[in-house]
Each structure stands twice: as C-alpha cells, then as structure tokens.
Coordinates of C-alpha atoms and ligand atoms in Angstrom, one line a residue:
X1 CA 26.5 104.6 80.6
X2 CA 29.4 103.0 82.6
X3 CA 29.5 99.3 82.2
X4 CA 31.0 96.3 83.9
X5 CA 30.5 92.5 83.5
X6 CA 28.9 92.1 86.9
X7 CA 27.5 94.4 89.5
X8 CA 27.0 93.5 93.2
X9 CA 24.6 95.8 95.1
X10 CA 25.5 96.1 98.8
X11 CA 28.9 96.0 100.6
X12 CA 27.9 94.0 103.7
X13 CA 29.3 90.5 104.4
X14 CA 27.3 89.0 101.6
X15 CA 28.4 91.4 98.9
X16 CA 32.0 91.1 100.0
X17 CA 32.0 87.3 100.0
X18 CA 30.6 87.3 96.5
X19 CA 33.2 89.9 95.4
X20 CA 36.1 87.7 96.7
X21 CA 34.7 84.7 94.7
X22 CA 34.3 86.7 91.5
X23 CA 37.9 88.1 91.9
X24 CA 39.2 84.5 92.3
X25 CA 37.4 83.5 89.1
X26 CA 38.7 86.6 87.2
X27 CA 35.1 88.0 86.7
X28 CA 35.3 91.8 86.3
X29 CA 32.8 93.4 88.7
X30 CA 31.9 96.4 90.9
X31 CA 30.2 96.7 94.2
X32 CA 27.7 99.6 94.4
X33 CA 27.1 100.7 98.0
X34 CA 24.8 103.5 99.1
X35 CA 27.0 104.2 102.1
X36 CA 30.3 102.7 102.9
X37 CA 31.4 99.1 103.7
X38 CA 29.4 97.6 106.6
X39 CA 26.8 100.4 106.3
X40 CA 23.9 98.4 107.8
X41 CA 25.8 97.4 110.9
X42 CA 26.6 101.1 111.6
X43 CA 23.4 102.8 110.6
X44 CA 20.6 100.4 111.2
X45 CA 21.5 98.9 114.6
X46 CA 21.3 100.2 118.2
X47 CA 24.4 101.4 120.1
X48 CA 24.7 98.6 122.7
X49 CA 24.2 95.7 120.2
X50 CA 26.8 93.0 120.3
X51 CA 26.9 90.2 117.7
X52 CA 24.7 87.3 118.8
X53 CA 27.2 84.9 117.3
X54 CA 30.4 84.3 119.2
X55 CA 33.6 85.8 117.7
X56 CA 34.9 82.4 116.4
X57 CA 31.7 82.3 114.2
X58 CA 32.3 85.7 112.8
X59 CA 35.2 85.2 110.4
X60 CA 34.9 86.0 106.8
X61 CA 35.8 83.7 103.9
X62 CA 39.6 83.3 103.8
X63 CA 39.9 85.4 107.0
X64 CA 38.9 83.4 110.1
X65 CA 38.6 85.2 113.4
X66 CA 42.0 85.5 115.0
X67 CA 42.1 87.4 118.2
X68 CA 42.3 86.4 121.9
X69 CA 38.7 86.8 122.7
X70 CA 37.6 83.7 120.7
X71 CA 34.4 83.1 122.7
X72 CA 33.4 86.7 123.2
X73 CA 30.7 88.7 121.5
X74 CA 32.0 91.8 119.6
X75 CA 30.2 95.1 119.3
X76 CA 28.6 95.5 115.9
X77 CA 30.8 98.7 115.4
X78 CA 33.9 96.5 115.6
X79 CA 32.4 94.0 113.1
X80 CA 31.7 96.8 110.8
X81 CA 35.3 98.0 111.0
X82 CA 36.5 94.5 110.4
X83 CA 34.4 94.4 107.2
X84 CA 36.2 97.5 106.1
X85 CA 39.6 96.0 106.7
X86 CA 38.5 92.8 104.9
X87 CA 37.2 94.7 101.9
X88 CA 40.7 96.4 101.6
X89 CA 42.5 93.0 102.1
X90 CA 40.5 91.3 99.2
X91 CA 40.7 94.4 97.0
X92 CA 37.0 94.7 96.8
X93 CA 36.1 97.2 94.1
X94 CA 33.5 99.2 96.2
X95 CA 31.9 102.3 94.9
X96 CA 30.5 104.1 98.0
X97 CA 27.8 106.7 98.1
X98 CA 26.2 105.0 95.1
X99 CA 22.6 104.0 96.0
X100 CA 20.8 102.1 93.3
X101 CA 17.4 103.7 92.7
X102 CA 16.1 101.6 89.9
X103 CA 17.2 98.4 88.1
X104 CA 15.7 97.1 84.9
X105 CA 16.4 94.3 82.4
X106 CA 17.7 95.3 79.0
X107 CA 18.8 93.2 76.0
X108 CA 22.4 93.1 77.1
X109 CA 21.7 92.4 80.7
X110 CA 20.7 95.0 83.3
X111 CA 20.6 98.8 83.5
X112 CA 20.9 100.5 86.9
X113 CA 20.0 104.1 87.8
X114 CA 22.2 105.2 90.6
X115 CA 23.2 108.3 92.6
X116 CA 26.3 108.4 90.3
X117 CA 24.6 108.0 87.0
X118 CA 23.6 104.9 85.0
X119 CA 25.5 101.5 85.0
X120 CA 25.1 98.5 82.7
X121 CA 26.1 94.9 83.5
X122 CA 25.5 91.4 82.2
X123 CA 25.0 89.8 85.6
X124 CA 23.6 91.4 88.8
X125 CA 23.9 90.2 92.4
X126 CA 21.4 91.5 95.0
X127 CA 23.3 91.7 98.4
X128 CA 21.2 94.4 100.0
X129 CA 20.3 92.4 103.1
X130 CA 17.5 90.2 104.5
X131 CA 16.9 92.8 107.2
X132 CA 17.0 95.9 105.1
X133 CA 13.7 97.4 106.5
X134 CA 11.6 96.8 109.6
X135 CA 8.4 95.1 109.0
X136 CA 5.4 97.0 110.5
X137 CA 2.0 95.4 111.0
X138 CA -1.1 97.3 109.7
X139 CA -2.2 98.0 113.3
X140 CA 0.5 100.8 113.6
X141 CA -1.9 103.2 111.9
X142 CA -4.4 102.9 114.8
X143 CA -1.9 104.1 117.5
X144 CA -3.1 107.2 119.2
X145 CA -1.2 110.4 118.1
X146 CA 0.5 111.1 121.5
X147 CA 2.3 107.7 121.5
X148 CA 5.9 107.8 120.2
X149 CA 6.6 104.9 117.7
X150 CA 10.0 103.5 116.7
X151 CA 11.6 100.3 115.3
X152 CA 14.9 98.5 116.1
X153 CA 16.4 100.0 113.0
X154 CA 15.8 103.6 114.1
X155 CA 16.2 103.1 117.9
X156 CA 19.7 103.8 119.1
X157 CA 19.4 104.1 123.0
X158 CA 16.8 104.3 125.7
X159 CA 17.3 108.1 126.0
X160 CA 15.8 108.4 122.5
X161 CA 12.4 107.5 124.0
X162 CA 10.2 110.0 125.9
X163 CA 9.9 109.4 129.6
X164 CA 7.3 106.8 130.7
X165 CA 6.2 103.3 130.0
X166 CA 7.2 101.4 126.8
X167 CA 5.3 98.7 124.9
X168 CA 7.8 96.5 122.9
X169 CA 5.9 94.4 120.4
X170 CA 7.6 91.2 119.4
X171 CA 9.7 88.8 121.5
X172 CA 12.3 87.6 119.0
X173 CA 16.0 88.5 119.2
X174 CA 15.6 92.3 118.8
X175 CA 12.5 92.6 121.0
X176 CA 13.8 90.8 124.0
X177 CA 17.2 92.6 123.9
X178 CA 15.4 96.0 123.6
X179 CA 12.9 95.1 126.4
X180 CA 15.8 94.2 128.7
X181 CA 17.8 97.4 127.9
X182 CA 14.8 99.8 128.2
X183 CA 13.6 98.2 131.5
X184 CA 17.2 98.5 132.9
X185 CA 17.1 102.3 132.0
X186 CA 14.3 102.8 134.5
X187 CA 11.2 102.7 132.2
X188 CA 8.4 100.1 132.8
X189 CA 8.3 97.8 129.8
X190 CA 5.4 95.7 128.6
X191 CA 6.5 93.0 126.1
X192 CA 3.9 91.6 123.7
X193 CA 5.1 88.0 122.9
X194 CA 3.5 86.0 120.1
X195 CA 5.1 82.8 118.7
X196 CA 8.8 82.9 119.5
X197 CA 11.9 80.8 119.5
X198 CA 13.6 80.1 122.8
X199 CA 17.2 79.0 123.0
X200 CA 19.6 78.9 126.0
X201 CA 22.9 80.9 125.4
X202 CA 24.9 77.9 126.5
X203 CA 24.0 74.2 127.0
X204 CA 26.3 71.7 128.8
X205 CA 29.0 74.3 128.9
X206 CA 29.0 75.1 125.2
X207 CA 27.6 78.1 123.3
X208 CA 24.4 77.2 121.5
X209 CA 25.9 78.4 118.2
X210 CA 28.6 75.8 118.7
X211 CA 26.0 73.1 119.1
X212 CA 24.1 74.3 116.0
X213 CA 27.3 74.2 113.9
X214 CA 28.4 70.9 115.4
X215 CA 25.1 69.1 114.8
X216 CA 25.2 70.4 111.2
X217 CA 21.9 72.2 111.7
X218 CA 23.2 75.4 110.1
X219 CA 24.3 73.5 107.0
X220 CA 20.8 72.1 106.3
X221 CA 20.0 72.9 102.7
X222 CA 16.9 74.7 101.4
X223 CA 16.0 71.8 99.1
X224 CA 16.1 69.2 101.9
X225 CA 13.4 70.9 104.0
X226 CA 9.8 69.9 103.7
X227 CA 8.3 73.3 104.1
X228 CA 11.0 75.9 103.3
X229 CA 8.6 78.9 103.4
X230 CA 7.6 77.9 106.9
X231 CA 11.3 77.4 107.9
X232 CA 12.1 80.9 106.5
X233 CA 9.4 82.4 108.7
X234 CA 10.8 80.9 112.0
X235 CA 11.3 83.8 114.5
X236 CA 14.9 84.6 115.4
X237 CA 15.9 83.1 118.7
X238 CA 15.7 84.9 122.0
X239 CA 19.4 85.5 122.5
X240 CA 21.8 88.3 123.5
X241 CA 25.5 88.8 122.6
X242 CA 26.8 87.9 126.1
X243 CA 27.1 85.0 128.4
X244 CA 23.8 85.6 130.2
X245 CA 20.4 84.1 129.0
X246 CA 17.6 86.4 128.0
X247 CA 14.1 84.8 127.9
X248 CA 10.7 85.6 129.2
X249 CA 11.6 84.3 132.7
X250 CA 14.7 86.5 133.0
X251 CA 12.8 89.5 131.7
X252 CA 10.0 89.0 134.2
X253 CA 12.6 88.8 137.0
X254 CA 13.9 92.2 135.9
X255 CA 10.4 93.6 136.1
X256 CA 9.2 93.4 132.4
X257 CA 5.5 92.7 132.1
X258 CA 4.9 89.9 129.6
X259 CA 1.6 89.9 127.6
X260 CA 0.3 87.9 124.6
X261 CA 0.5 88.8 121.0
X262 CA -0.8 92.3 120.1
X263 CA -4.0 91.6 118.2
X264 CA -5.4 95.0 117.5
X265 CA -5.6 98.6 118.7
X266 CA -9.1 99.7 119.3
X267 CA -10.6 102.7 121.1
X268 CA -7.1 103.9 122.2
X269 CA -6.2 100.6 123.8
X270 CA -3.9 97.8 122.9
X271 CA -5.6 94.4 122.9
X272 CA -3.5 91.2 123.5
X273 CA -4.2 87.6 122.7
X274 CA -5.0 85.2 125.6
X275 CA -2.8 82.6 123.9
X276 CA 0.6 83.5 125.6
X277 CA 0.6 80.2 127.5
X278 CA 0.3 78.2 124.2
X279 CA 3.0 80.3 122.5
X280 CA 5.3 79.7 125.5
X281 CA 4.5 75.9 125.7
X282 CA 5.3 75.6 122.0
X283 CA 8.6 77.5 122.3
X284 CA 9.6 75.4 125.4
X285 CA 8.7 72.2 123.5
X286 CA 10.8 73.1 120.4
X287 CA 13.8 74.2 122.6
X288 CA 13.7 70.9 124.5
X289 CA 13.6 68.9 121.3
X290 CA 16.8 70.6 120.2
X291 CA 18.3 69.9 123.7
X292 CA 17.2 66.3 123.4
X293 CA 19.0 66.0 120.0
X294 CA 22.1 67.5 121.6
X295 CA 22.0 65.0 124.5
X296 CA 21.5 62.1 122.0
X297 CA 24.5 63.3 120.0
X298 CA 26.6 63.4 123.2
X299 CA 25.5 60.0 124.4
X300 CA 26.1 58.3 121.0
X301 CA 29.6 59.5 121.1
X302 CA 30.2 58.8 124.8
X303 CA 31.2 62.4 125.5
X304 CA 29.0 62.9 128.6
X305 CA 32.1 63.0 130.9
X306 CA 33.8 65.7 128.9
X307 CA 30.8 68.1 129.1
X308 CA 28.7 69.6 131.9
X309 CA 25.6 67.7 132.8
X310 CA 22.3 68.6 131.1
X311 CA 21.1 71.9 132.6
X312 CA 17.7 72.6 131.1
X313 CA 16.2 76.0 131.4
X314 CA 13.1 76.2 133.6
X315 CA 9.7 76.1 131.8
X316 CA 8.5 79.6 130.8
X317 CA 6.4 81.1 133.6
X318 CA 3.1 82.5 132.5
X319 CA 0.5 84.3 134.6
X320 CA -2.8 82.4 135.1
X321 CA -4.7 85.6 134.5
X322 CA -3.1 87.1 131.4
X323 CA -3.3 90.9 130.8
X324 CA -5.6 91.4 127.7
X325 CA -5.7 95.2 127.5
X326 CA -3.6 98.2 128.1
X327 CA -4.7 101.8 127.6
X328 CA -2.5 103.8 125.2
X329 CA -4.2 107.1 126.2
X330 CA -3.9 107.1 130.1
X331 CA -0.2 108.2 130.0
X332 CA 1.1 104.8 131.2
X333 CA 2.5 103.7 127.8
X334 CA 4.3 106.6 126.1
X335 CA 6.1 104.8 123.4
X336 CA 5.9 101.6 121.2
X337 CA 8.9 99.8 119.8
X338 CA 7.8 97.7 116.8
X339 CA 10.2 94.7 117.0
X340 CA 8.0 92.8 114.6
X341 CA 10.6 91.5 112.2
X342 CA 12.6 92.7 109.2
X343 CA 12.2 92.3 105.4
X344 CA 14.5 92.8 102.4
X345 CA 13.9 96.0 100.4
X346 CA 13.7 95.4 96.6
X347 CA 11.4 98.4 96.0
X348 CA 13.9 99.7 93.4
X349 CA 14.0 96.4 91.5
X350 CA 11.7 97.0 88.4
X351 CA 11.5 93.4 87.1
X352 CA 8.9 90.7 87.1
X353 CA 10.6 88.6 89.7
X354 CA 8.1 88.7 92.6
X355 CA 5.4 86.3 93.7
X356 CA 1.9 87.2 94.6
X357 CA 3.0 88.1 98.2
X358 CA 5.8 90.4 96.9
X359 CA 8.6 88.0 97.7
X360 CA 11.6 87.6 95.4
X361 CA 11.2 84.4 93.3
X362 CA 14.4 82.5 93.5
X363 CA 15.8 79.0 94.0
X364 CA 18.6 79.0 96.4
X365 CA 19.6 82.5 95.3
X366 CA 19.3 81.9 91.6
X367 CA 16.5 84.4 90.7
X368 CA 13.8 83.6 88.2
X369 CA 15.5 85.7 85.5
X370 CA 18.8 84.7 83.9
X371 CA 21.8 86.6 85.2
X372 CA 20.1 87.8 88.4
X373 CA 21.3 86.4 91.8
X374 CA 20.6 87.1 95.5
X375 CA 22.8 86.7 98.5
X376 CA 22.2 86.8 102.2
X377 CA 18.5 86.0 102.3
X378 CA 17.0 84.0 105.2
X379 CA 17.5 80.2 104.6
X380 CA 18.4 81.0 101.0
X381 CA 20.6 78.0 100.3
X382 CA 21.3 76.9 103.8
X383 CA 20.0 77.6 107.3
X384 CA 23.0 79.9 107.8
X385 CA 22.7 81.8 104.6
X386 CA 21.8 85.1 106.3
X387 CA 24.5 84.7 108.9
X388 CA 28.1 85.9 108.8
X389 CA 29.3 82.2 108.8
X390 CA 26.9 81.4 105.9
X391 CA 28.0 83.7 103.1
X392 CA 31.2 81.8 102.1
X393 CA 29.5 78.6 100.9
X394 CA 26.7 80.4 99.1
X395 CA 29.1 82.8 97.3
X396 CA 31.2 79.9 96.1
X397 CA 28.2 78.0 94.7
X398 CA 26.4 81.0 93.2
X399 CA 29.6 82.5 91.6
X400 CA 30.0 79.2 89.8
X401 CA 26.4 79.5 88.5
X402 CA 27.0 83.2 87.6
X403 CA 30.2 82.4 85.7
X404 CA 28.5 79.6 83.7
X405 CA 25.8 82.2 82.8
X406 CA 28.4 84.6 81.5
X407 CA 30.1 81.8 79.5
X408 CA 26.7 81.0 77.9
X409 CA 26.1 84.7 77.0
X410 CA 29.6 84.8 75.5
X411 CA 29.0 81.7 73.3
X412 CA 25.6 83.1 72.2
X413 CA 27.2 86.5 71.3
X414 CA 30.1 84.8 69.3
Ligands
LIG1 C1 19.7 93.2 114.9 C2 20.4 92.2 114.1 C3 21.5 91.5 114.7 C4 22.1 90.5 113.9 N1 23.1 89.8 114.5 C5 23.8 88.8 113.8 C6 24.8 88.1 114.4 O1 25.2 88.3 115.6 N2 25.5 87.2 113.7 C7 25.1 86.9 112.4 O2 25.7 86.0 111.8 N3 24.1 87.5 111.8 C8 23.4 88.5 112.5 N4 22.4 89.2 111.9 C9 21.9 88.8 110.6 C10 22.8 89.3 109.4 O3 24.2 88.9 109.6 C11 22.8 90.8 109.3 O4 21.5 91.2 108.9 C12 23.8 91.3 108.2 O5 23.7 92.7 108.2 C13 23.4 90.8 106.8 O6 24.5 91.1 105.9 P1 24.3 91.3 104.4 O7 25.6 91.6 103.8 O8 23.4 90.2 103.8 O9 23.4 92.6 104.4 P2 23.6 94.1 105.0 O10 24.6 94.0 106.1 O11 22.2 94.6 105.3 O12 24.3 94.9 103.8 C14 23.5 95.3 102.7 C15 24.2 96.5 102.2 O13 23.5 97.0 101.0 C16 23.4 98.4 101.0 N5 22.3 98.7 100.2 C17 21.0 98.4 100.4 N6 20.2 98.8 99.4 C18 21.0 99.5 98.6 C19 20.8 100.1 97.3 N7 19.5 100.2 96.8 N8 21.8 100.6 96.6 C20 23.1 100.5 97.1 N9 23.3 99.9 98.3 C21 22.3 99.4 99.0 C22 23.3 98.8 102.5 O14 23.7 100.1 102.7 C23 24.2 97.7 103.1 O15 25.5 98.2 103.3 C24 21.7 90.2 112.6 C25 20.7 90.9 112.0 C26 20.0 91.9 112.8 C27 18.9 92.7 112.1

C-alpha cells in the first residue's frame, strides 16, 4: 500500500486551495483525482455556461484574477483551464485518473481503495464537491416512458433534447438558465417554480456579487447563524453569467410558461401547486430586504451621489389562473430537465460519519472523526465556502486544524 501523510480527494478549486496551504505548512500530501484538474467544470456543466460570479471574484488563493475583462463572466471551460495552470504554479501533487472507490478508517488513519491500488494516510480531506450529483425527487419514477429525462449535469446543449416541448423542474440558478436557453432554441418551455431566490444581476450600477462581498454577507460564519441547516438549504439565486437579468418576468417575456412547484405525476400528467403567487411574493420580499440593506449601507456612508439611483426590479408577474396540470402523454411535453438541486456524493465513504438524513456530520468542515476534513460544502464555514472566492479562508483555517491533528498523532506515537 502506498502511503502519504495526507490525501486530498478532488482537484477542483477546494482541493487545490487546501493543497497550497499544506505545501506552505510543509505537510506531505497527494491529491487523488478521478479525472484531471477542474474535472467537474469540464464534465458536469453545460456548454454555454459562464461563471455566475464576475471575473474579479474568481481568483484563487495567492493568484487574484489579472486580465482586462475584470467585470466579465468567463466560460467555465476557461476557468477549468485556469485551474490547471494554477495547479502547476503551486506544484500541486495531483494524481489523475485515480478515482477513490472506498475509504475506511484503520488504526493508523485511513485506507483508500482507488483505481490505482490502495493508499494509506493519517489525515484525509474530502474535496469532492458540494454539487457532485444531481438531486432527483422520487416523482421521477412516475414519468411516462416516452418522455426523455435529463439533469443539468448531463445536459450539454438544446440539440441533445428530442424535438418538442420541455418541462424544466426547478427555478434556481441552473433551472432558469436552462429554461432561457432551451426556449431560445425554439422549443416551448414550461418552468415549474417552487420556492426560489430572486436577485438582480446589478443594483445601483454594481454587480450583486460586489454588494454581497461589500456588505460582508459572504463572510457570515456558520456558527453565527440561527438556523444553519435552513441557511444551507437556501435555493441558489436566479442569475446568469452575463449583464442581463434572468427572472420569472424576463422568462415569461421570452415565451416561457411559468407554473407552480411540481407536486406529483399521476395518470400520465404533471400536477403543479397553486402556490406560485406565494413563492413569488416571498422571493420578491427577500430580494427587496437585501436591496433595502444595500440602500441603508449607501445612505449611512453618504455615497448616494456616487452610485446610480435605486432601480428595483418589478414585482414578479403571476397569472391569476395558474396552470395546475400538463399532460405528459399528449406529445406536448417531450422531455423533462430535473433542475432540482445538487448534492455531494460520499457513497464511497465507508465510515460512521453521517446523520439520520445521510448528511456528513461536521462542524465547519471538521468531520466527526479525527483526521477527517471536508472542503467546499455549502455554507460550510462561511456563506461563500462553496464558491471560488470562499476556498482560501477555509483552507487556511482547516489546514491549521489538520496540522495540529498530525502533531497530536506524532506525540502519541513517540
Ligand atoms: C452549474 C453550477 C455553476 C456554478 N457557478 C459558480 C460560479 O459562477 N461561481 C462560484 O464561485 N461557484 C459556482 N458554482 C459552485 C462551485 O464553485 C462549483 O460547484 C465548484 O465546482 C466547486 O468546486 P469544488 O472544488 O468544491 O468541487 P468540484 O469542482 O466538484 O471538484 C471535485 C473534484 O473531485 C473529483 N472527485 C469526485 N469524487 C471523486 C472520487 N471518488 N475520487 C476521486 N476524485 C473525485 C471530481 O472529479 C472533481 O474534479 C457553481 C456550481 C454549479 C453546479
């Protein structure tokens, strides 16, 4: 069995940020990656996707974004290439084509079964992604046989779908972008929207990401939030990597039919909730609370003259007679895109570290088992933990914890 002090699993932004910190601390380590660096951005995203965060927010620790298009939104293929360059620059010890199939705890630490044979280590970092697999609701099994089904992780372009109408389920970041793209390709899209998060792309002339950073909202810590589990379940905002807004109003203007949350599929028909108006009202309210906070911040500092005036998006428009049913057998809807969220995939982690709902038990990335750490999970240590801009702070703090763990092991072994 090959062995190293620490193994990081996953060579995305989270694994690379941790690698840089461990190198700086002189901790011997390897990154095991089933593909190559930036694999998820290349393999699990659709062709047209641009980063939702503007370029200035997409630097890596020690390597801020330096290029002319500071406020642009790069293609994910470019970001993936940038990660490869970054990995070389920091000398990240990446072992590609090395999928981890099973990980267990042993006396000396951990044993990993991989595509390249077994590995042993004293500390293990799980950096395999918060969005490693699409989450599918149980109702998928009731979809009639003739309807094509896909997910944002498998979908690449509209031409992958059979001709005809498309039902997109889920109106968070992935759902609204795919609804827009597929409608523009000439197919009639119906978008099922449950609870969602609405944000304008820009407000008072600044990108919303700039406001979230400036108000310190992305730095909010997990241990300062009243209900962290609820915060972790907040749907991702309706936003697209480009200057134009994408929300239920703009989608309706482009011809997309908006319906309520998909409740069930019965008798060959999709049945939708009548609560769309409530979901929209709640999303509008929360968006306006954020915009109020921005206006207050501006007023307190007397910066009103330096910014554009408040330009609130119009309230969401909702039909007074909501559509409650669509047949899935009359040929109108030929495919369904399940944009119903993502989950981490720890199916290969054979250790007692999961709660009753199957979620990893951790406190800010320190897993409930000595020597085991996570990186990149949603709101793991901070609101920005799963974002590109969030991995640096988390890696710094968790690498310190990890080094202290190794020091304790060394003292115990002496
Ligand atoms: C559609 C979409 C758009 C997003 N856009 C943005 C954005 O614009 N800005 C932003 O800041 N964030 C964005 N995010 C959130 C986040 O930045 C990404 O999910 C990002 O990929 C997370 O990086 P990561 O390093 O944590 O995980 P990943 O990039 O998922 O990397 C995990 C790596 O682990 C490898 N791996 C997984 N399992 C194993 C295994 N068993 N053995 C070996 N290797 C394994 C994978 O191949 C992969 O390379 C987006 C997320 C999604 C889903």
